[in-house]
Short mmCIF file of C-alpha atoms and ligand atoms in Angstrom, two decimals:
data_model
loop_
_atom_site.label_atom_id
_atom_site.label_comp_id
_atom_site.label_asym_id
_atom_site.label_seq_id
_atom_site.Cartn_x
_atom_site.Cartn_y
_atom_site.Cartn_z
CA MET A 105 0.00 0.00 0.00
CA LEU A 106 3.03 2.09 -0.41
CA GLY A 107 1.61 3.50 -3.60
CA SER A 108 -1.69 4.28 -2.02
CA SER A 109 -0.08 5.84 0.97
CA SER A 110 2.07 8.07 -1.23
CA GLU A 111 -0.99 8.82 -3.27
CA GLU A 112 -2.72 9.72 -0.06
CA ARG A 113 0.08 12.06 0.98
CA ARG A 114 0.13 13.71 -2.37
CA ARG A 115 -3.58 14.34 -2.13
CA THR A 116 -3.24 15.69 1.33
CA ASP A 117 -0.46 17.95 0.12
CA ALA A 118 -2.60 19.09 -2.76
CA GLU A 119 -5.51 19.75 -0.45
CA LYS A 120 -3.33 21.73 1.83
CA ALA A 121 -1.94 23.70 -1.06
CA LEU A 122 -5.43 24.36 -2.28
CA GLU A 123 -6.49 25.45 1.19
CA ARG A 124 -3.54 27.73 1.37
CA SER A 125 -4.18 29.17 -1.98
CA ASN A 126 -7.85 29.61 -1.11
CA ALA A 127 -6.88 31.44 1.99
CA GLU A 128 -4.48 33.61 0.01
CA LEU A 129 -7.16 34.26 -2.53
CA ASP A 130 -9.53 35.13 0.24
CA ILE A 131 -7.03 37.59 1.64
CA ARG A 132 -6.46 39.03 -1.77
CA VAL A 133 -10.19 39.30 -2.46
CA HIS A 134 -10.61 41.00 0.86
CA GLN A 135 -7.79 43.31 0.08
CA ARG A 136 -9.19 44.05 -3.37
CA THR A 137 -12.63 44.61 -1.96
CA ARG A 138 -11.19 46.99 0.54
CA GLU A 139 -9.24 48.74 -2.17
CA LEU A 140 -12.28 48.87 -4.40
CA ASN A 141 -14.45 50.22 -1.60
CA SER A 142 -11.85 52.79 -0.82
CA ALA A 143 -11.60 53.68 -4.49
CA ILE A 144 -15.37 53.98 -4.70
CA ALA A 145 -15.34 56.11 -1.61
CA ASP A 146 -12.59 58.22 -3.18
CA VAL A 147 -14.59 58.58 -6.34
CA ARG A 148 -17.65 59.52 -4.34
CA GLU A 149 -15.66 61.95 -2.33
CA ASN A 150 -14.14 63.36 -5.51
CA GLU A 151 -17.51 63.57 -7.13
CA LEU A 152 -18.88 65.25 -4.05
CA ARG A 153 -15.97 67.63 -4.06
CA PHE A 154 -16.47 68.21 -7.76
CA ARG A 155 -20.21 68.77 -7.23
CA THR A 156 -19.52 71.17 -4.38
CA LEU A 157 -16.99 72.97 -6.51
CA ILE A 158 -19.48 73.27 -9.33
CA GLU A 159 -22.33 74.33 -7.09
CA LEU A 160 -20.29 76.84 -5.15
CA ALA A 161 -18.54 78.37 -8.15
CA PRO A 162 -19.43 82.05 -8.56
CA PHE A 163 -20.17 81.35 -12.20
CA ALA A 164 -22.61 79.01 -13.92
CA ILE A 165 -21.16 75.82 -15.39
CA VAL A 166 -22.86 74.27 -18.40
CA VAL A 167 -21.72 71.16 -20.28
CA ILE A 168 -22.70 71.14 -23.93
CA ASP A 169 -22.48 68.26 -26.42
CA ARG A 170 -21.36 68.59 -29.98
CA ALA A 171 -24.90 69.19 -31.20
CA GLY A 172 -25.13 72.19 -28.90
CA HIS A 173 -27.45 70.55 -26.39
CA ILE A 174 -27.07 71.26 -22.72
CA ARG A 175 -26.19 68.01 -20.96
CA LEU A 176 -25.29 69.22 -17.51
CA ALA A 177 -25.75 72.48 -15.67
CA SER A 178 -24.91 73.77 -12.22
CA ALA A 179 -27.44 75.31 -9.86
CA ALA A 180 -25.95 78.73 -10.63
CA ALA A 181 -26.93 78.17 -14.26
CA TYR A 182 -30.57 77.55 -13.30
CA ARG A 183 -30.54 80.63 -11.14
CA MET A 184 -28.85 82.77 -13.79
CA PHE A 185 -31.25 81.77 -16.55
CA GLY A 186 -34.26 81.58 -14.24
CA VAL A 187 -35.35 78.06 -15.22
CA ASP A 188 -35.93 74.65 -13.59
CA GLU A 189 -33.43 71.87 -14.10
CA GLY A 190 -35.72 70.01 -16.48
CA ASP A 191 -36.25 73.16 -18.49
CA LEU A 192 -32.55 73.69 -19.11
CA LEU A 193 -31.31 70.20 -19.91
CA GLU A 194 -31.53 69.09 -23.54
CA ARG A 195 -32.22 72.64 -24.67
CA SER A 196 -30.00 74.06 -27.39
CA VAL A 197 -27.46 76.78 -26.59
CA ASP A 198 -29.15 78.80 -29.32
CA ASP A 199 -31.98 79.39 -26.85
CA PHE A 200 -29.59 81.40 -24.68
CA LEU A 201 -26.88 82.86 -26.87
CA PRO A 202 -26.68 85.09 -29.94
CA GLU A 203 -26.75 82.96 -33.08
CA GLU A 204 -23.10 83.45 -34.05
CA LEU A 205 -21.94 82.19 -30.66
CA GLY A 206 -24.41 79.29 -30.43
CA VAL A 207 -24.46 75.97 -32.30
CA LYS A 208 -22.67 77.57 -35.25
CA HIS A 209 -19.74 78.44 -33.05
CA ILE A 210 -19.23 74.80 -31.98
CA GLY A 211 -17.82 74.04 -35.43
CA ASP A 212 -15.26 76.83 -34.98
CA PHE A 213 -14.42 75.49 -31.58
CA ASP A 214 -13.87 71.97 -33.00
CA GLN A 215 -11.42 73.40 -35.51
CA ASP A 216 -9.37 74.86 -32.74
CA PRO A 217 -10.40 73.24 -29.43
CA GLU A 218 -8.34 75.53 -27.21
CA PRO A 219 -9.78 77.11 -24.05
CA ARG A 220 -10.99 80.61 -24.84
CA MET A 221 -12.97 83.55 -23.46
CA LEU A 222 -16.02 85.13 -25.06
CA GLY A 223 -17.24 88.63 -24.26
CA LEU A 224 -13.87 90.10 -23.33
CA SER A 225 -13.16 92.34 -26.28
CA ARG A 226 -16.77 92.86 -27.26
CA PRO A 227 -19.72 93.04 -24.85
CA LEU A 228 -21.76 89.84 -24.97
CA ASP A 229 -25.38 89.45 -23.89
CA ALA A 230 -26.95 86.07 -23.16
CA HIS A 231 -30.72 85.96 -23.04
CA ARG A 232 -33.22 84.20 -20.82
CA LEU A 233 -36.19 82.29 -22.22
CA ASP A 234 -38.39 85.34 -21.58
CA GLY A 235 -36.07 87.46 -23.71
CA THR A 236 -34.43 89.49 -20.91
CA ARG A 237 -30.73 90.00 -21.39
CA ILE A 238 -27.77 89.20 -19.14
CA PRO A 239 -24.35 90.72 -19.84
CA VAL A 240 -21.91 87.80 -19.59
CA GLU A 241 -18.39 86.59 -20.07
CA ILE A 242 -18.02 82.95 -21.09
CA GLY A 243 -14.98 80.73 -20.75
CA LEU A 244 -14.99 77.67 -23.03
CA SER A 245 -12.93 74.55 -22.52
CA PRO A 246 -12.92 71.13 -24.25
CA ALA A 247 -13.68 68.19 -21.91
CA TYR A 248 -14.37 64.46 -21.97
CA VAL A 249 -17.63 63.60 -20.27
CA ASP A 250 -18.98 60.00 -20.33
CA GLY A 251 -16.38 59.17 -22.96
CA GLN A 252 -17.61 61.87 -25.28
CA GLN A 253 -15.92 65.07 -26.43
CA MET A 254 -17.93 67.94 -25.03
CA ILE A 255 -17.53 71.60 -24.22
CA VAL A 256 -17.63 73.05 -20.73
CA ALA A 257 -18.82 76.63 -20.54
CA PHE A 258 -18.18 78.83 -17.52
CA VAL A 259 -20.65 81.69 -17.62
CA SER A 260 -20.17 84.82 -15.43
CA ASP A 261 -22.94 87.35 -15.01
CA ILE A 262 -21.18 90.73 -15.29
CA SER A 263 -24.27 92.98 -15.01
CA GLU A 264 -22.89 94.77 -11.98
CA ARG A 265 -19.53 95.40 -13.57
CA ARG A 266 -21.13 96.51 -16.82
CA ALA A 267 -23.41 98.88 -14.89
CA ALA A 268 -20.43 100.27 -12.97
CA GLU A 269 -18.48 100.76 -16.20
CA LEU A 270 -21.43 102.51 -17.76
CA LEU A 271 -21.79 104.77 -14.74
CA ALA A 272 -18.07 105.58 -14.76
CA ALA A 273 -18.22 106.41 -18.47
CA GLU A 274 -21.26 108.63 -17.92
CA ARG A 275 -19.52 110.41 -15.08
CA ALA A 276 -16.35 110.92 -17.09
CA GLU A 277 -18.42 112.34 -19.93
CA SER A 278 -20.34 114.73 -17.72
CA LEU A 279 -17.10 115.80 -16.02
CA GLU A 280 -15.53 116.39 -19.42
CA GLN A 281 -18.56 118.44 -20.42
CA SER A 282 -18.54 120.55 -17.28
CA ASN A 283 -14.79 121.11 -17.72
CA GLN A 284 -15.40 122.30 -21.23
CA GLU A 285 -18.18 124.60 -20.07
CA LEU A 286 -15.90 125.99 -17.40
CA GLU A 287 -13.15 126.59 -19.93
CA GLN A 288 -15.62 128.25 -22.25
CA PHE A 289 -16.82 130.42 -19.39
CA ALA A 290 -13.28 131.37 -18.41
CA TYR A 291 -12.56 132.23 -22.02
CA VAL A 292 -15.65 134.35 -22.58
CA ALA A 293 -15.42 136.01 -19.18
CA SER A 294 -11.78 136.93 -19.51
CA HIS A 295 -12.28 138.04 -23.10
CA ASP A 296 -15.25 140.26 -22.28
CA LEU A 297 -13.66 141.59 -19.10
CA ARG A 298 -10.78 142.96 -21.10
CA GLU A 299 -13.00 145.57 -22.72
CA PRO A 300 -14.13 147.48 -19.58
CA LEU A 301 -10.77 146.92 -17.94
CA ARG A 302 -9.05 148.54 -20.90
CA MET A 303 -11.19 151.61 -20.28
CA ILE A 304 -10.30 151.65 -16.59
CA SER A 305 -6.56 151.28 -17.22
CA SER A 306 -6.46 153.76 -20.05
CA TYR A 307 -8.38 156.48 -18.24
CA LEU A 308 -6.45 155.94 -15.03
CA GLY A 309 -3.36 156.31 -17.18
CA LEU A 310 -4.72 159.52 -18.58
CA LEU A 311 -5.54 160.81 -15.09
CA SER A 312 -2.09 160.02 -13.82
CA ARG A 313 -0.39 161.50 -16.88
CA ARG A 314 -2.33 164.70 -16.74
CA TYR A 315 -2.84 165.33 -13.02
CA THR A 316 0.09 163.76 -11.17
CA GLY A 317 1.76 166.54 -9.20
CA GLN A 318 -1.22 168.85 -9.56
CA LEU A 319 -3.27 167.33 -6.75
CA ASP A 320 -2.00 166.58 -3.26
CA ASP A 321 0.37 163.70 -2.45
CA ASP A 322 -2.48 161.48 -1.27
CA ALA A 323 -4.21 161.81 -4.63
CA ASP A 324 -1.04 160.81 -6.46
CA GLU A 325 -0.73 157.75 -4.26
CA PHE A 326 -4.39 156.83 -4.77
CA ILE A 327 -3.99 157.05 -8.51
CA HIS A 328 -0.82 155.01 -8.33
CA PHE A 329 -2.55 152.19 -6.44
CA ALA A 330 -5.49 152.24 -8.83
CA VAL A 331 -3.18 152.11 -11.88
CA ASP A 332 -1.18 149.31 -10.30
CA GLY A 333 -4.32 147.31 -9.47
CA ALA A 334 -5.71 147.71 -12.95
CA ALA A 335 -2.41 146.61 -14.49
CA ARG A 336 -2.32 143.54 -12.26
CA MET A 337 -5.89 142.66 -13.06
CA SER A 338 -5.15 143.04 -16.72
CA GLY A 339 -2.23 140.61 -16.34
CA MET A 340 -4.44 138.12 -14.53
CA ILE A 341 -7.11 138.30 -17.20
CA GLU A 342 -4.49 137.67 -19.89
CA ASP A 343 -3.21 134.71 -17.88
CA LEU A 344 -6.72 133.38 -17.39
CA LEU A 345 -7.34 133.63 -21.11
CA GLN A 346 -4.17 131.74 -21.87
CA TYR A 347 -4.99 129.18 -19.21
CA SER A 348 -8.42 128.54 -20.70
CA ARG A 349 -6.90 128.26 -24.16
CA ILE A 350 -4.75 125.29 -23.13
CA GLY A 351 -7.85 123.15 -23.21
CA THR A 352 -9.90 124.88 -25.90
CA GLN A 353 -7.18 125.68 -28.41
CA GLY A 354 -4.57 123.01 -27.76
CA GLY A 355 -3.30 121.06 -30.75
CA GLU A 356 -3.32 117.29 -31.26
CA LEU A 357 -0.65 115.15 -29.70
CA HIS A 358 2.09 114.06 -32.10
CA PRO A 359 5.37 112.24 -31.69
CA THR A 360 7.60 115.08 -30.53
CA ASN A 361 11.31 115.31 -29.91
CA SER A 362 11.49 116.62 -26.35
CA GLY A 363 15.22 117.29 -26.76
CA GLU A 364 14.52 119.73 -29.58
CA ALA A 365 11.77 121.42 -27.56
CA LEU A 366 14.19 121.76 -24.65
CA SER A 367 16.93 123.28 -26.83
CA GLU A 368 14.50 125.89 -28.11
CA VAL A 369 13.39 126.72 -24.59
CA LEU A 370 16.98 127.06 -23.39
CA ARG A 371 17.70 129.33 -26.34
CA ASP A 372 14.71 131.52 -25.43
CA LEU A 373 15.86 131.65 -21.82
CA SER A 374 19.52 132.25 -22.68
CA MET A 375 19.46 135.86 -21.45
CA ALA A 376 18.14 134.87 -18.03
CA ILE A 377 20.56 131.93 -17.89
CA GLU A 378 23.55 134.14 -18.67
CA GLU A 379 22.41 136.86 -16.31
CA GLY A 380 22.10 134.42 -13.42
CA GLU A 381 25.29 132.59 -14.47
CA ALA A 382 23.19 129.45 -14.13
CA GLN A 383 24.63 126.03 -14.90
CA ILE A 384 22.30 123.83 -16.90
CA GLU A 385 22.83 120.09 -17.18
CA VAL A 386 20.75 118.12 -19.68
CA GLY A 387 20.43 114.32 -19.98
CA ASP A 388 19.06 112.27 -22.89
CA MET A 389 15.65 113.47 -24.01
CA PRO A 390 13.14 111.05 -25.57
CA TRP A 391 10.44 111.27 -28.21
CA VAL A 392 7.05 111.70 -26.53
CA MET A 393 3.44 112.20 -27.54
CA ALA A 394 2.87 115.92 -27.15
CA ASP A 395 1.57 119.20 -28.50
CA SER A 396 4.99 120.73 -29.13
CA THR A 397 3.94 124.32 -28.35
CA GLN A 398 2.56 123.24 -25.00
CA LEU A 399 5.58 121.05 -24.26
CA ARG A 400 7.84 124.07 -24.80
CA ARG A 401 5.60 126.16 -22.57
CA LEU A 402 5.73 123.50 -19.86
CA LEU A 403 9.53 123.25 -19.96
CA SER A 404 9.89 127.01 -20.18
CA ASN A 405 7.69 127.61 -17.11
CA LEU A 406 9.52 125.01 -15.02
CA ILE A 407 13.03 126.07 -16.01
CA GLY A 408 12.02 129.73 -15.76
CA ASN A 409 10.86 129.10 -12.19
CA ALA A 410 14.10 127.34 -11.34
CA LEU A 411 15.97 130.43 -12.54
CA LYS A 412 13.64 132.84 -10.81
CA TYR A 413 13.44 131.20 -7.39
CA ARG A 414 17.21 130.88 -7.00
CA GLY A 415 19.00 131.04 -3.69
CA GLU A 416 22.31 132.68 -2.85
CA ALA A 417 24.38 130.13 -4.71
CA ILE A 418 24.86 129.99 -8.48
CA PRO A 419 21.78 128.21 -9.88
CA GLU A 420 22.40 124.59 -10.87
CA ILE A 421 19.55 123.16 -12.88
CA SER A 422 19.45 119.64 -14.30
CA ILE A 423 16.89 118.18 -16.65
CA HIS A 424 16.68 114.42 -17.06
CA SER A 425 14.31 111.74 -18.28
CA GLU A 426 13.77 108.12 -17.41
CA PHE A 427 11.42 105.47 -18.79
CA LYS A 428 9.40 104.25 -15.80
CA ASN A 429 6.09 102.33 -15.53
CA SER A 430 5.69 102.52 -19.31
CA ARG A 431 5.81 106.33 -19.33
CA TRP A 432 8.55 108.91 -19.67
CA GLU A 433 9.30 110.64 -16.41
CA PHE A 434 10.99 114.03 -16.69
CA THR A 435 12.76 115.62 -13.74
CA ILE A 436 13.85 119.23 -13.38
CA SER A 437 15.88 119.83 -10.26
CA ASP A 438 17.37 123.02 -8.90
CA ASN A 439 19.32 124.26 -5.90
CA GLY A 440 17.01 127.24 -5.35
CA ILE A 441 14.97 128.36 -2.37
CA GLY A 442 12.79 125.21 -2.43
CA ILE A 443 9.15 124.84 -1.49
CA ASP A 444 7.79 123.94 1.92
CA PRO A 445 6.15 120.45 1.61
CA GLU A 446 3.04 122.04 3.12
CA PHE A 447 2.56 123.88 -0.16
CA HIS A 448 3.45 121.07 -2.55
CA ASP A 449 -0.18 120.68 -3.68
CA ARG A 450 -1.22 124.29 -3.48
CA ILE A 451 1.38 125.65 -5.86
CA PHE A 452 -0.30 123.91 -8.80
CA ARG A 453 -3.60 125.71 -8.24
CA ILE A 454 -4.53 128.79 -10.22
CA PHE A 455 -3.39 132.18 -8.85
CA GLN A 456 -1.56 130.72 -5.85
CA ARG A 457 1.47 132.68 -4.77
CA LEU A 458 3.81 131.78 -1.96
CA HIS A 459 5.76 135.01 -1.98
CA GLY A 460 4.95 138.68 -1.61
CA ARG A 461 4.81 140.78 -4.75
CA GLY A 462 7.90 142.64 -3.66
CA GLU A 463 9.98 139.47 -3.54
CA TYR A 464 9.12 137.79 -6.81
CA SER A 465 6.97 138.96 -9.70
CA GLY A 466 4.37 136.84 -11.47
CA SER A 467 0.66 136.19 -11.18
CA GLY A 468 0.97 132.68 -9.76
CA LEU A 469 -0.32 131.00 -12.86
CA GLY A 470 2.80 129.33 -14.26
CA LEU A 471 2.48 126.05 -12.39
CA ALA A 472 -1.29 125.88 -12.88
CA VAL A 473 -0.60 126.13 -16.60
CA CYS A 474 2.00 123.35 -16.25
CA ARG A 475 -0.47 121.09 -14.51
CA LYS A 476 -3.16 121.77 -17.07
CA ILE A 477 -0.79 121.01 -19.93
CA VAL A 478 0.46 117.78 -18.34
CA GLU A 479 -3.06 116.63 -17.48
CA ARG A 480 -4.23 117.39 -20.99
CA HIS A 481 -1.45 115.07 -22.13
CA GLY A 482 -2.70 112.35 -19.77
CA GLY A 483 0.31 112.70 -17.45
CA GLN A 484 0.95 113.78 -13.90
CA ILE A 485 3.05 116.51 -12.33
CA TRP A 486 4.31 116.91 -8.80
CA VAL A 487 7.12 118.45 -6.80
CA GLU A 488 9.50 116.94 -4.28
CA SER A 489 11.89 118.65 -1.92
CA ARG A 490 15.55 117.88 -2.33
CA PRO A 491 17.39 116.85 0.84
CA LEU A 492 20.04 119.57 0.45
CA GLY A 493 17.54 122.30 -0.48
CA GLY A 494 16.02 123.16 -3.81
CA SER A 495 13.10 121.57 -5.63
CA LEU A 496 12.62 118.59 -7.90
CA PHE A 497 9.74 118.92 -10.34
CA VAL A 498 8.59 115.69 -11.96
CA PHE A 499 6.14 115.21 -14.80
CA THR A 500 5.18 112.24 -16.95
CA LEU A 501 4.31 111.98 -20.64
CA GLY A 502 3.38 109.06 -22.89
CA GLU A 503 6.04 107.61 -25.17
CA ALA A 504 5.80 108.18 -28.92
CA GLN A 505 4.31 104.92 -30.31
CA SER A 506 7.32 104.23 -32.41
CA GLN A 507 10.52 106.19 -32.65
CA LYS A 508 10.93 105.13 -36.26
CA GLU A 509 7.44 106.28 -37.10
CA ALA A 510 8.16 109.52 -35.34
CA ALA A 511 11.35 109.98 -37.33
CA LYS A 512 9.43 109.33 -40.52
CA GLU A 513 6.82 111.90 -39.62
CA PHE A 514 9.34 114.68 -39.14
CA MET B 291 9.66 170.26 -39.84
CA ASN B 292 7.29 169.93 -42.68
CA LEU B 293 4.90 167.22 -41.77
CA ASP B 294 1.98 165.94 -43.76
CA SER B 295 -1.25 166.51 -41.96
CA MET B 296 -3.09 163.58 -40.57
CA ASP B 297 -6.64 163.33 -41.85
CA LEU B 298 -8.38 160.55 -40.00
CA LEU B 299 -11.78 158.87 -39.96
CA ILE B 300 -12.41 156.88 -36.78
CA ILE B 301 -15.24 154.37 -37.08
CA GLU B 302 -15.96 153.49 -33.48
CA ASP B 303 -19.12 153.12 -31.42
CA ASN B 304 -17.55 153.25 -27.96
CA PRO B 305 -17.31 156.90 -26.82
CA GLY B 306 -14.59 155.93 -24.33
CA ASP B 307 -12.38 154.76 -27.17
CA VAL B 308 -13.17 157.83 -29.26
CA VAL B 309 -12.22 160.27 -26.49
CA LEU B 310 -9.09 158.27 -25.76
CA ALA B 311 -8.04 158.26 -29.41
CA LYS B 312 -8.68 162.00 -29.71
CA GLU B 313 -6.75 162.62 -26.53
CA ILE B 314 -3.73 160.73 -27.74
CA LEU B 315 -3.87 162.09 -31.28
CA SER B 316 -3.97 165.62 -29.86
CA GLN B 317 -0.38 165.10 -28.74
CA VAL B 318 0.84 164.19 -32.19
CA GLU B 319 3.22 166.79 -33.58
CA ARG B 320 1.63 167.17 -36.99
CA PRO B 321 -1.71 168.80 -37.76
CA VAL B 322 -4.49 166.31 -37.16
CA SER B 323 -8.04 166.38 -38.35
CA ILE B 324 -10.31 163.73 -36.86
CA ARG B 325 -13.81 162.83 -37.84
CA VAL B 326 -15.83 160.14 -36.10
CA ALA B 327 -18.54 157.79 -37.34
CA GLU B 328 -20.39 155.81 -34.70
CA ASP B 329 -21.73 153.20 -37.09
CA GLY B 330 -21.15 151.73 -40.53
CA GLU B 331 -23.89 153.60 -42.45
CA THR B 332 -22.63 156.97 -41.23
CA ALA B 333 -19.05 155.96 -42.01
CA LEU B 334 -19.84 154.96 -45.61
CA SER B 335 -21.73 158.17 -46.34
CA MET B 336 -18.93 160.22 -44.79
CA LEU B 337 -16.38 158.40 -46.94
CA ASP B 338 -18.45 159.19 -49.98
CA GLU B 339 -18.26 162.88 -49.19
CA HIS B 340 -14.62 163.12 -48.24
CA LEU B 341 -11.72 160.69 -48.46
CA PRO B 342 -9.41 160.83 -45.41
CA ASN B 343 -5.80 159.68 -45.62
CA MET B 344 -6.43 156.95 -43.06
CA VAL B 345 -9.34 154.96 -41.61
CA LEU B 346 -9.31 153.50 -38.12
CA LEU B 347 -11.98 150.77 -38.05
CA ASP B 348 -13.52 149.01 -35.04
CA LEU B 349 -14.90 145.54 -35.83
CA ASN B 350 -17.67 145.29 -33.29
CA LEU B 351 -20.14 147.89 -34.53
CA PRO B 352 -23.93 148.16 -34.32
CA ARG B 353 -25.96 146.89 -37.33
CA ILE B 354 -23.32 146.73 -40.05
CA SER B 355 -20.24 144.91 -38.74
CA GLY B 356 -16.74 146.34 -39.19
CA GLN B 357 -16.02 143.43 -41.51
CA ASP B 358 -18.87 144.53 -43.83
CA VAL B 359 -17.80 148.17 -43.64
CA LEU B 360 -14.33 147.05 -44.73
CA ARG B 361 -15.78 145.16 -47.70
CA ALA B 362 -17.80 148.21 -48.75
CA ILE B 363 -14.72 150.43 -48.53
CA ARG B 364 -12.75 148.02 -50.73
CA GLU B 365 -15.54 147.64 -53.27
CA ASN B 366 -15.81 151.39 -53.72
CA PRO B 367 -13.23 152.42 -56.41
CA LYS B 368 -12.87 155.77 -54.68
CA SER B 369 -11.70 154.35 -51.39
CA HIS B 370 -10.33 150.96 -52.32
CA ALA B 371 -6.63 151.89 -52.09
CA GLY B 372 -6.64 153.94 -48.90
CA PRO B 373 -5.12 152.53 -45.73
CA VAL B 374 -7.61 150.92 -43.38
CA ILE B 375 -6.32 149.99 -39.95
CA VAL B 376 -8.54 147.56 -38.09
CA PHE B 377 -8.53 148.48 -34.45
CA SER B 378 -10.23 145.83 -32.35
CA THR B 379 -10.35 144.32 -28.87
CA SER B 380 -10.28 140.83 -30.32
CA ASP B 381 -7.02 138.99 -30.80
CA ALA B 382 -8.75 135.85 -32.06
CA GLU B 383 -6.99 134.38 -35.06
CA ARG B 384 -10.16 134.11 -37.13
CA ASP B 385 -10.86 137.86 -36.74
CA VAL B 386 -7.30 138.74 -37.72
CA VAL B 387 -7.37 136.45 -40.77
CA ALA B 388 -10.82 137.66 -41.85
CA ALA B 389 -9.71 141.29 -41.60
CA TYR B 390 -6.63 140.78 -43.77
CA ASP B 391 -8.64 138.67 -46.22
CA GLY B 392 -11.13 141.53 -46.40
CA GLY B 393 -8.36 143.93 -47.41
CA ALA B 394 -7.29 145.52 -44.14
CA ASN B 395 -3.80 147.04 -44.35
CA CYS B 396 -3.09 146.44 -40.74
CA TYR B 397 -4.68 144.78 -37.71
CA ILE B 398 -4.03 146.24 -34.29
CA THR B 399 -5.41 144.95 -31.01
CA LYS B 400 -6.59 147.87 -28.91
CA PRO B 401 -3.78 148.65 -26.47
CA VAL B 402 -4.53 147.64 -22.90
CA ASP B 403 -3.02 150.79 -21.41
CA LEU B 404 -2.22 154.35 -22.27
CA ASP B 405 1.51 153.97 -22.78
CA ARG B 406 1.00 151.30 -25.37
CA PHE B 407 -1.68 153.38 -27.02
CA PHE B 408 0.83 156.18 -27.45
CA LYS B 409 3.37 153.82 -28.96
CA VAL B 410 0.80 152.41 -31.35
CA VAL B 411 -0.28 155.83 -32.55
CA ARG B 412 3.31 156.89 -33.01
CA SER B 413 4.09 153.87 -35.16
CA ILE B 414 0.90 154.29 -37.18
CA GLU B 415 1.83 157.88 -37.79
CA ASN B 416 5.44 157.13 -38.77
CA PHE B 417 4.64 154.22 -40.96
CA TRP B 418 1.56 155.29 -42.84
CA LEU B 419 2.39 158.94 -43.22
CA ASP B 420 6.15 158.97 -43.59
CA VAL B 421 7.15 155.57 -44.96
CA VAL B 422 4.38 154.24 -47.13
CA ARG B 423 3.62 155.89 -50.47
CA LEU B 424 0.01 155.68 -51.45
CA PRO B 425 -1.62 156.39 -54.80
CA ALA B 426 -3.53 159.35 -53.37
CA SER B 427 -0.34 161.18 -52.41
MG1 MG C 676 -17.14 148.52 -30.74
#
């Protein structure tokens, strides 16, 4: 029975092996089941996360198939379009979008299935089923859903932004209009005021010419003050006229060589420069977009001030430019008497003077003119104090679109 | 000195300007004869009667504008060569251009004070009476 006994052992061995393998299989099945369950849980969790993401997104999410039918939509989409879930699904995008961006557009998108934005460059209105419009921006992205190529649309309602933009534009327009009216008023007023003022000055002049020395000393002084006042008023009216003309009679902005403008200004000021023995230092000057007459006026006023408000020392004035934050920044620094920081804003207002008439002449309009010119050019102007005394005036201008173009034009 | 006399027609509606002009012209060294027209119609009929050797013309006049008076002066063969000096408050480019286009010999903005008025009159006098030769003379 040796054979049978060995047979027996072999069977027992086989049974044991089978048992073992069964147990291993069992363990593996268990393990797999656990893994599967965990995977399912993961998927559920992911789906839940995904759902939450979709439902909480500040924009509506709509999944569209290739025929332009809506296959999936987030709660925000129902709210935005004011429909029930059943009313939105299976509808065509043509029910909600302008024709050229609806089903027709899907073909375009297939040609070039890259994510893209609609409504950025041109305003885009979606419409509800009742015909009311919603200003929107739409992001489109290709996606695989249920094994099919589809398009996911992210739709943002931008009504509030559009309304704010509209309001801002309206405000800017009405501000522009009231500025123009004010300029017109300043122009007409100063123009018409010249006429009676001319009579006052001329006849005061006649009085003083004919009667000075013939009345008592008081009378001479009275006439003198009246003549002086009339002359000053006449100067102010002229200034006001010129100030109002910056806006009403300014030329268009062209590519302008600021270096050339500066040379001309320095030539015009050469007498004052020589008289004051001033030292002028000039850096590289760029091409900018400007009305050249006004640019010269701006430079002339600033450099003229630097010469006028000098201190004890020999005036040192430097003019430089630097390209900063995509604009040209010009600086004009001097070693003059400087300006108290307290007055840094005030000096740019019309008819503001910091000094008595006896100290420095001028009607206090120069810097107001500068500000108006710079603002008309879309730039900014300000003043800084220099640590060792003196002032640093800074103004910005836009760059000429292309230097080559500018060179061609002149 | 033998100076030509100054025979002037002032076309001006503002009495203040007229008195001022007379006052200043009274100090000119040569003999001066001044006549005044307060509006265009009067001016044209006065010109028809007598031709002065210079016209001082305000632009802003009642009824017929200075611009139209100028045109009438130039269209009349009798007066078309005589010097017309436009004397106006306006320094607007369009007024200046329109005046020269209409045949003005000179455009002067009314001086804002007496001293300048004197200077202006002196240069008018020197230029138009001593320098320029006109067909009439
Ligand atoms: Mg008048």
